[in-house]
PDB file of C-alpha atoms in Angstrom:
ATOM      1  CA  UNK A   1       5.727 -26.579  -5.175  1.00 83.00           C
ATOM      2  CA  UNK A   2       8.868 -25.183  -6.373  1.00 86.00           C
ATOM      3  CA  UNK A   3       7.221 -23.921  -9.548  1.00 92.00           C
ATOM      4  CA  UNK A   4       4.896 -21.611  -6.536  1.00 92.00           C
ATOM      5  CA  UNK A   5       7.963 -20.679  -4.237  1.00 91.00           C
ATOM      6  CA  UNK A   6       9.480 -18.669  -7.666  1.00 92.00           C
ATOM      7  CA  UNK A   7       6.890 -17.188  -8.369  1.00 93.00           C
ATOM      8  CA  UNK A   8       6.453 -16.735  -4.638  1.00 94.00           C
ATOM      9  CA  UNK A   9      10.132 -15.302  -4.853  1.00 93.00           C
ATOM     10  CA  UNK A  10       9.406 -12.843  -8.121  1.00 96.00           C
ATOM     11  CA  UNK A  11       6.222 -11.406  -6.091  1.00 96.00           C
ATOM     12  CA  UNK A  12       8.291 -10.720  -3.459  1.00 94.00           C
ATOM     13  CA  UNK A  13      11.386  -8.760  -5.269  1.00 96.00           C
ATOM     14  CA  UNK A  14       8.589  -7.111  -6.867  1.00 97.00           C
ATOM     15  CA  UNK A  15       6.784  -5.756  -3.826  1.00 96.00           C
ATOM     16  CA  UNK A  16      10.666  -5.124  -2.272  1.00 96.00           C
ATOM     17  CA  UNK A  17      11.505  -2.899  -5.443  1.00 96.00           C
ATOM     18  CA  UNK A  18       8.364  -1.096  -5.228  1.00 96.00           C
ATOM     19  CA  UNK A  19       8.890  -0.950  -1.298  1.00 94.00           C
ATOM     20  CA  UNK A  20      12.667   0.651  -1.239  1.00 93.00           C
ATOM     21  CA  UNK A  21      11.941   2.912  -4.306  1.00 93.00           C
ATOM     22  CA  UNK A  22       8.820   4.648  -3.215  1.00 90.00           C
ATOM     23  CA  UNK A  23       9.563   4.856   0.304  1.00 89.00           C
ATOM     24  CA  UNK A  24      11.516   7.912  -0.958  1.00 91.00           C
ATOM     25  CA  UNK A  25       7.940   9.583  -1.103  1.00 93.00           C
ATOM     26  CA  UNK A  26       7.869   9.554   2.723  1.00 91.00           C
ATOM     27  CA  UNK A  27      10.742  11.797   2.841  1.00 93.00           C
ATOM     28  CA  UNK A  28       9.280  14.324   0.258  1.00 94.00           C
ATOM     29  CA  UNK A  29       5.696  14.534   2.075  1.00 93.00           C
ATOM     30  CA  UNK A  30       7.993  15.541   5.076  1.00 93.00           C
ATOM     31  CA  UNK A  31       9.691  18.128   3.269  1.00 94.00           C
ATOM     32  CA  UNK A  32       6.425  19.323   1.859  1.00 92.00           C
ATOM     33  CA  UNK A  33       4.892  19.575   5.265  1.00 90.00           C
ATOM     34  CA  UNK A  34       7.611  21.254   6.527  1.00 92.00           C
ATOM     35  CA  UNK A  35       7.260  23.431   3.846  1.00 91.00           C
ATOM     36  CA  UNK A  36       3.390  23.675   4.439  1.00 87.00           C
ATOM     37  CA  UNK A  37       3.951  24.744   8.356  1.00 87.00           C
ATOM     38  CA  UNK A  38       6.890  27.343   7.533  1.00 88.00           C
ATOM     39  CA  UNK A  39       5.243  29.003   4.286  1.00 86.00           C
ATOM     40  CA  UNK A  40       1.893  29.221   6.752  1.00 84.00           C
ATOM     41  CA  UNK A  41       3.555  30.581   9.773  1.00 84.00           C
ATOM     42  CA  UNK A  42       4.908  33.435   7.622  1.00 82.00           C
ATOM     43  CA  UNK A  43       1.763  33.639   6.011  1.00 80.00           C
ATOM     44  CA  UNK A  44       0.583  34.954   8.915  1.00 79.00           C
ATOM     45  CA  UNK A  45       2.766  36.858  10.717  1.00 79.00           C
ATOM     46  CA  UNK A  46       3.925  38.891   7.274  1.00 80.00           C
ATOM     47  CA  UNK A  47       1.539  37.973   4.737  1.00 73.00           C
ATOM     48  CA  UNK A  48       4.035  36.527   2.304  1.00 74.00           C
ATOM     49  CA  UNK A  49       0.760  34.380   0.589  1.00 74.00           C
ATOM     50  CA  UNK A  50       3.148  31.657  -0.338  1.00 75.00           C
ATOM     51  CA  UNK A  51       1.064  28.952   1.025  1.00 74.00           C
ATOM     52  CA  UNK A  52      -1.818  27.544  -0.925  1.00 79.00           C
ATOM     53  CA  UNK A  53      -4.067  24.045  -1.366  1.00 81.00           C
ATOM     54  CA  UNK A  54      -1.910  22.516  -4.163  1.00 85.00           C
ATOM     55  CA  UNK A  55       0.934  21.879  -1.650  1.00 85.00           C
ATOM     56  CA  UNK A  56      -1.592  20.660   1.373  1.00 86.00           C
ATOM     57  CA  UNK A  57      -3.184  18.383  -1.704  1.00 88.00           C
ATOM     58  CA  UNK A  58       0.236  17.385  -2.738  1.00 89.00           C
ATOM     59  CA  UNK A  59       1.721  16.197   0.581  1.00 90.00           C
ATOM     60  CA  UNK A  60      -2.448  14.251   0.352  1.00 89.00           C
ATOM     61  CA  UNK A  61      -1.545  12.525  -2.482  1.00 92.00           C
ATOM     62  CA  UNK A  62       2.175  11.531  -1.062  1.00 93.00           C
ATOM     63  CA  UNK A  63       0.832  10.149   1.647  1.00 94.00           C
ATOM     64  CA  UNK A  64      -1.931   8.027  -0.385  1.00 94.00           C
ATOM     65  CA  UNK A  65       1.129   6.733  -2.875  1.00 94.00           C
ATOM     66  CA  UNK A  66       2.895   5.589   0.503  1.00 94.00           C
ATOM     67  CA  UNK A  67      -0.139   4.204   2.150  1.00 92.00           C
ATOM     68  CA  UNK A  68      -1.496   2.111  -0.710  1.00 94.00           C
ATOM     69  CA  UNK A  69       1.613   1.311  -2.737  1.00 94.00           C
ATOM     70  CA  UNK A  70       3.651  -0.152   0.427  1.00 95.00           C
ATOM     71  CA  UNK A  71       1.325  -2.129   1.574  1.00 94.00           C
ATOM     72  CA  UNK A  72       2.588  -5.214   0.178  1.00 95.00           C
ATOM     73  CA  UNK A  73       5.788  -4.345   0.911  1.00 95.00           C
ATOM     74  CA  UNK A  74       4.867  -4.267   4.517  1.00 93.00           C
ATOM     75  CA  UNK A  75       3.076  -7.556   4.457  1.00 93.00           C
ATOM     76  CA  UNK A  76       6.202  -9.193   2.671  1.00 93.00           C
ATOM     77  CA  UNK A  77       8.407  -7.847   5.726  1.00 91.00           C
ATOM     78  CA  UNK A  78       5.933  -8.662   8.430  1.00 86.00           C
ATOM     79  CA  UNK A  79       5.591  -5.031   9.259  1.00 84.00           C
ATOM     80  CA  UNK A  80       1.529  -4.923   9.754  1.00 78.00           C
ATOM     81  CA  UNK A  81      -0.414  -4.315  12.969  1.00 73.00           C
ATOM     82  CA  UNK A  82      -1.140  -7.655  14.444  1.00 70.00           C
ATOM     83  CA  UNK A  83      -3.335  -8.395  17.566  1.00 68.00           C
ATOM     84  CA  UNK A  84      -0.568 -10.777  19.327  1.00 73.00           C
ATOM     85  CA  UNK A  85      -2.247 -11.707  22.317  1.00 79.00           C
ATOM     86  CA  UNK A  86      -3.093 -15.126  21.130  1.00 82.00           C
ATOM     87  CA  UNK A  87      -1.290 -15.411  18.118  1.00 80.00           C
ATOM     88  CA  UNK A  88       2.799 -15.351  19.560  1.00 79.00           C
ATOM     89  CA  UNK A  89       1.487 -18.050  22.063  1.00 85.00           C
ATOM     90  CA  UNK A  90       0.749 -20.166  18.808  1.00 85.00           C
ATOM     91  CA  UNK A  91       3.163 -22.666  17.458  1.00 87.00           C
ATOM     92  CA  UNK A  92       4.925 -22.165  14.130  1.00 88.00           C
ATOM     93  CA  UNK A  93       2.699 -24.577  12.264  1.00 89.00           C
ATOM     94  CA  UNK A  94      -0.690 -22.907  13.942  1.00 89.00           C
ATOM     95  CA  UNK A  95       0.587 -19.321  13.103  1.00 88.00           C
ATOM     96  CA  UNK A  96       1.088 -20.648   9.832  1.00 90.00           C
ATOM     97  CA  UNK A  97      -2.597 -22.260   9.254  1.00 92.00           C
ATOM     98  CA  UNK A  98      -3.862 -18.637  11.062  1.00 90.00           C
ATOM     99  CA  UNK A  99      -1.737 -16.738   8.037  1.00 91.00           C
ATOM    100  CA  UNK A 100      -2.679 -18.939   5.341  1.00 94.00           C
ATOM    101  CA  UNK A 101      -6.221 -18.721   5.961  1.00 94.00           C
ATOM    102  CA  UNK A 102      -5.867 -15.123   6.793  1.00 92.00           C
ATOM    103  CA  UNK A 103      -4.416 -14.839   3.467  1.00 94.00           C
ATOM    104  CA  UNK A 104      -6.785 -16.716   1.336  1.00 97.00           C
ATOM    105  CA  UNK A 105      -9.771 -16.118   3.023  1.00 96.00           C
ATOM    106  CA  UNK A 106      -9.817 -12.179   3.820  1.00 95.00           C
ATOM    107  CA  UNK A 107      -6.909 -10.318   2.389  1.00 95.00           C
ATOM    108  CA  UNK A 108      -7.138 -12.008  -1.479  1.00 97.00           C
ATOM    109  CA  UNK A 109     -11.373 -11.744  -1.548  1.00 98.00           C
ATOM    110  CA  UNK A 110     -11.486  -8.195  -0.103  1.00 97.00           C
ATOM    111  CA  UNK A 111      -8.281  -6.924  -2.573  1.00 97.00           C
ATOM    112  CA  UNK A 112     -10.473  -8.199  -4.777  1.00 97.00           C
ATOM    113  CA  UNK A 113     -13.738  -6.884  -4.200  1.00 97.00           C
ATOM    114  CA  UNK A 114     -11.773  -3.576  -3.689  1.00 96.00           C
ATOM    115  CA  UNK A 115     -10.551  -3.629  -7.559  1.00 95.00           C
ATOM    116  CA  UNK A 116     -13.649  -4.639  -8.660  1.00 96.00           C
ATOM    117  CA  UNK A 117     -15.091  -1.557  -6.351  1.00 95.00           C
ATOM    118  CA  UNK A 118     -12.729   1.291  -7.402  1.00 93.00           C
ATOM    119  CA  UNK A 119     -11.917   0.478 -11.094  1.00 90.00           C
ATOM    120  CA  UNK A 120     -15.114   2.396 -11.726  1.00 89.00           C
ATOM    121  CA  UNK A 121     -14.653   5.048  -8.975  1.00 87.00           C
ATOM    122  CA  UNK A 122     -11.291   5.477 -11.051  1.00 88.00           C
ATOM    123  CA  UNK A 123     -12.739   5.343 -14.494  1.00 85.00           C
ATOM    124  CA  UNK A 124     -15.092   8.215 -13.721  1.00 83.00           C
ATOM    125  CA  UNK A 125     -12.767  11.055 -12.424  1.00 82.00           C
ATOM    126  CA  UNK A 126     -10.963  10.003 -15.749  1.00 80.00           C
ATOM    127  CA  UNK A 127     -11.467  12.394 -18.729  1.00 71.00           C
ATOM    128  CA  UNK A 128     -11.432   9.441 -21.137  1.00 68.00           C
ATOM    129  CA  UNK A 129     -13.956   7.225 -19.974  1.00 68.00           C
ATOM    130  CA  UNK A 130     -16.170  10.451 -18.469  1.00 64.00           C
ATOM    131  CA  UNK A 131     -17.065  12.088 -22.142  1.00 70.00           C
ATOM    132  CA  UNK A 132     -14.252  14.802 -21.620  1.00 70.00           C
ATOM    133  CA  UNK A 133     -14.810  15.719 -17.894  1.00 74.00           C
ATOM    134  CA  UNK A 134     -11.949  14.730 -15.380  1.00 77.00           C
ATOM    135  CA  UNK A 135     -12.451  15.530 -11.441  1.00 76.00           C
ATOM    136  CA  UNK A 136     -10.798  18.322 -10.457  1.00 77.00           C
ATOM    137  CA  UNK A 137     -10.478  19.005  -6.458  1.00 79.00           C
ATOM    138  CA  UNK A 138     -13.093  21.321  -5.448  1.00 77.00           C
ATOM    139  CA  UNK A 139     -10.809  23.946  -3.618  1.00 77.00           C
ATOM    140  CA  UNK A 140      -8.765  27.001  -5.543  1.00 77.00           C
ATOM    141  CA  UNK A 141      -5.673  26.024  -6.655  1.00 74.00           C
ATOM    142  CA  UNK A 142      -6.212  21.787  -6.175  1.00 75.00           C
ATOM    143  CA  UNK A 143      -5.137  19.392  -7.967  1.00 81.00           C
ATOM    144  CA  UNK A 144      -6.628  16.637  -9.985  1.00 81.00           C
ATOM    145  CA  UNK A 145      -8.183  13.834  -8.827  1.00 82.00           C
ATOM    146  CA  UNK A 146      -7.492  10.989 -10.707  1.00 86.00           C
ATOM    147  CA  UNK A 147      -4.269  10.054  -9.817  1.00 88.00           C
ATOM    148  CA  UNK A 148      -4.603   9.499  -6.665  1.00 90.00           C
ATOM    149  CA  UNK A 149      -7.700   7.675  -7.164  1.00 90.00           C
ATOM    150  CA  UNK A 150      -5.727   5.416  -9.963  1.00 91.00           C
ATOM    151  CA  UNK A 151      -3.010   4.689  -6.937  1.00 94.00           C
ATOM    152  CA  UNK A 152      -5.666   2.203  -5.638  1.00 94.00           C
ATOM    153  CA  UNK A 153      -5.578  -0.375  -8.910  1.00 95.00           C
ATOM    154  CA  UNK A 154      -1.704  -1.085  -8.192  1.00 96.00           C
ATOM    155  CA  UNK A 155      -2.018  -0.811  -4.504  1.00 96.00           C
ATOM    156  CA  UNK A 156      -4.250  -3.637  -4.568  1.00 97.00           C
ATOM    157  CA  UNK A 157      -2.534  -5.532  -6.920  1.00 97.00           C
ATOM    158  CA  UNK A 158       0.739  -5.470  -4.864  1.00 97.00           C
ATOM    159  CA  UNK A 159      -1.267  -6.346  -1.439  1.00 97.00           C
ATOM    160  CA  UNK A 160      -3.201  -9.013  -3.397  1.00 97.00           C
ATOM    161  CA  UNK A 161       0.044 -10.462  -5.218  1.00 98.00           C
ATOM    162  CA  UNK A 162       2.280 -10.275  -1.729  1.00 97.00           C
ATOM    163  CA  UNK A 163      -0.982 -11.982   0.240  1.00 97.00           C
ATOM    164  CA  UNK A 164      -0.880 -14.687  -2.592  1.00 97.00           C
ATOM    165  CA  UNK A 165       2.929 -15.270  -1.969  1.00 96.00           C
ATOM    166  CA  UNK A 166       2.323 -15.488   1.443  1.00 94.00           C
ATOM    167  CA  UNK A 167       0.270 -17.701   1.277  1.00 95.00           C
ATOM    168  CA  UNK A 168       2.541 -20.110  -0.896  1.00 95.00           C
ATOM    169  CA  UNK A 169       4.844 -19.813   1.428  1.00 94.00           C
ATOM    170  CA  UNK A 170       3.002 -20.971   4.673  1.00 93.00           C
ATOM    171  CA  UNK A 171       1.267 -23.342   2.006  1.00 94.00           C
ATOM    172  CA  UNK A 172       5.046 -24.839   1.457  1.00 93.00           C
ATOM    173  CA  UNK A 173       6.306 -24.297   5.218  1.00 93.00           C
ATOM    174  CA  UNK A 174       3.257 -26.676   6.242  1.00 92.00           C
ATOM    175  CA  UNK A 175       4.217 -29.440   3.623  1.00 91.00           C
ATOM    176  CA  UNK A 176       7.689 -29.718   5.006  1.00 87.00           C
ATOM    177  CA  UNK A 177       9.152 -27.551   1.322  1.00 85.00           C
ATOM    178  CA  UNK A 178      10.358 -24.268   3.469  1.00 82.00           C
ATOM    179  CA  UNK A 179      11.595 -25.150   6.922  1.00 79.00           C
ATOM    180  CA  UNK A 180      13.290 -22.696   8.052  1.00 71.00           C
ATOM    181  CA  UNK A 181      10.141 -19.774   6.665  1.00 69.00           C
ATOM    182  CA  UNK A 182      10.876 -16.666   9.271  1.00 65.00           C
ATOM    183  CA  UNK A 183       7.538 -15.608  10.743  1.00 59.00           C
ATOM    184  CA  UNK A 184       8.720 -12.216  12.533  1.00 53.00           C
ATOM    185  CA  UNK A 185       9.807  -9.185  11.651  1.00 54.00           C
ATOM    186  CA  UNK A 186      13.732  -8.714  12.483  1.00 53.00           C
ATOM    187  CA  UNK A 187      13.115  -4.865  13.289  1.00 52.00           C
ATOM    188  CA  UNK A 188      11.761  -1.686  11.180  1.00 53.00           C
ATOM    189  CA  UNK A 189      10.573  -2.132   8.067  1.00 52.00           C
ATOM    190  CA  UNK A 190      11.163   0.820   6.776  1.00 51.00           C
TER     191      UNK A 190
END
């Protein structure tokens, strides 16, 4: 068991790093929608044609690197939508079963089914596995496409990796290894 909770521990530093570094793109999609509304205002009321799709794709694409890539990160800090009408009138060990089946029954399979789903939706907007051609976004001035497509591989890597920890952790809170596992988030996450 203490061979899982390290590796338990490195998944979690890993989905913290990721968490705290690219939470920093939440604060540059504001500025670039801030940016968006201004430029567009004056678009309009003097015709300064500053505005134009590559911005509105690029505050897109920010918000797909924060939506996918911190998703682990909010698993690991408890920070995900729960339904708690019957689950904060559970006991510690039951909330524990509900999380460790939750884990390894739903959130592992689909993460994995989504890789196994997307690594050729990423492949083909790829110039080197689509003989040359990469996907390009069909309005002027867009950007391309496969980057933000490509986000979903390590998204779902992180989610799957931080469900897997999870789950050792419940795992090892239900043998009597972690007692004193914290089940609730102490505030933000973010």
């Amino acid at each position: 068991m203490n061979v899982l909770l390290g590796l338990s521990r490195g998944i979690d530093r890993l989905n913290d790093w990721v968490g705290r570094t690219f939470m920093w793109i939440a604060l540059a999609m504001v500025l670039v929608g801030a940016y968006n509304a201004v430029v567009r205002a004056l678009d309009k009321q003097i015709g300064t044609n500053l505005s134009n799709n590559t911005w509105l794709e690029l505050q897109w694409y920010m918000f797909a690197a924060v939506f996918l890539l911190l998703a682990g990160y909010t698993m690991l800090h408890n920070g995900h939508v729960r339904v708690d009408v019957f689950y904060s009138r559970m006991s510690l060990r039951q909330q524990a079963w509900i999380d460790l089946l939750g884990a390894v029954l739903f959130v592992i399979p689909l993460c994995l089914l989504l890789l196994y789903v997307c690594i050729p939706f990423v492949q083909n907007s790829i110039g080197w596995f689509n003989q040359g051609r990469w996907e390009y976004s069909n309005d002027p001035g867009g950007l391309i496409r496969w980057p933000v497509k490509a986000l979903l591989i390590p998204g779902f890597v992180l989610l799957a990796l931080q469900a897997f920890s999870e789950a050792i952790k419940n795992l090892a809170y239900l043998r009597g290894a972690l007692p004193g596992f914290k089940r609730e988030a102490e505030g933000e996450v973010a």
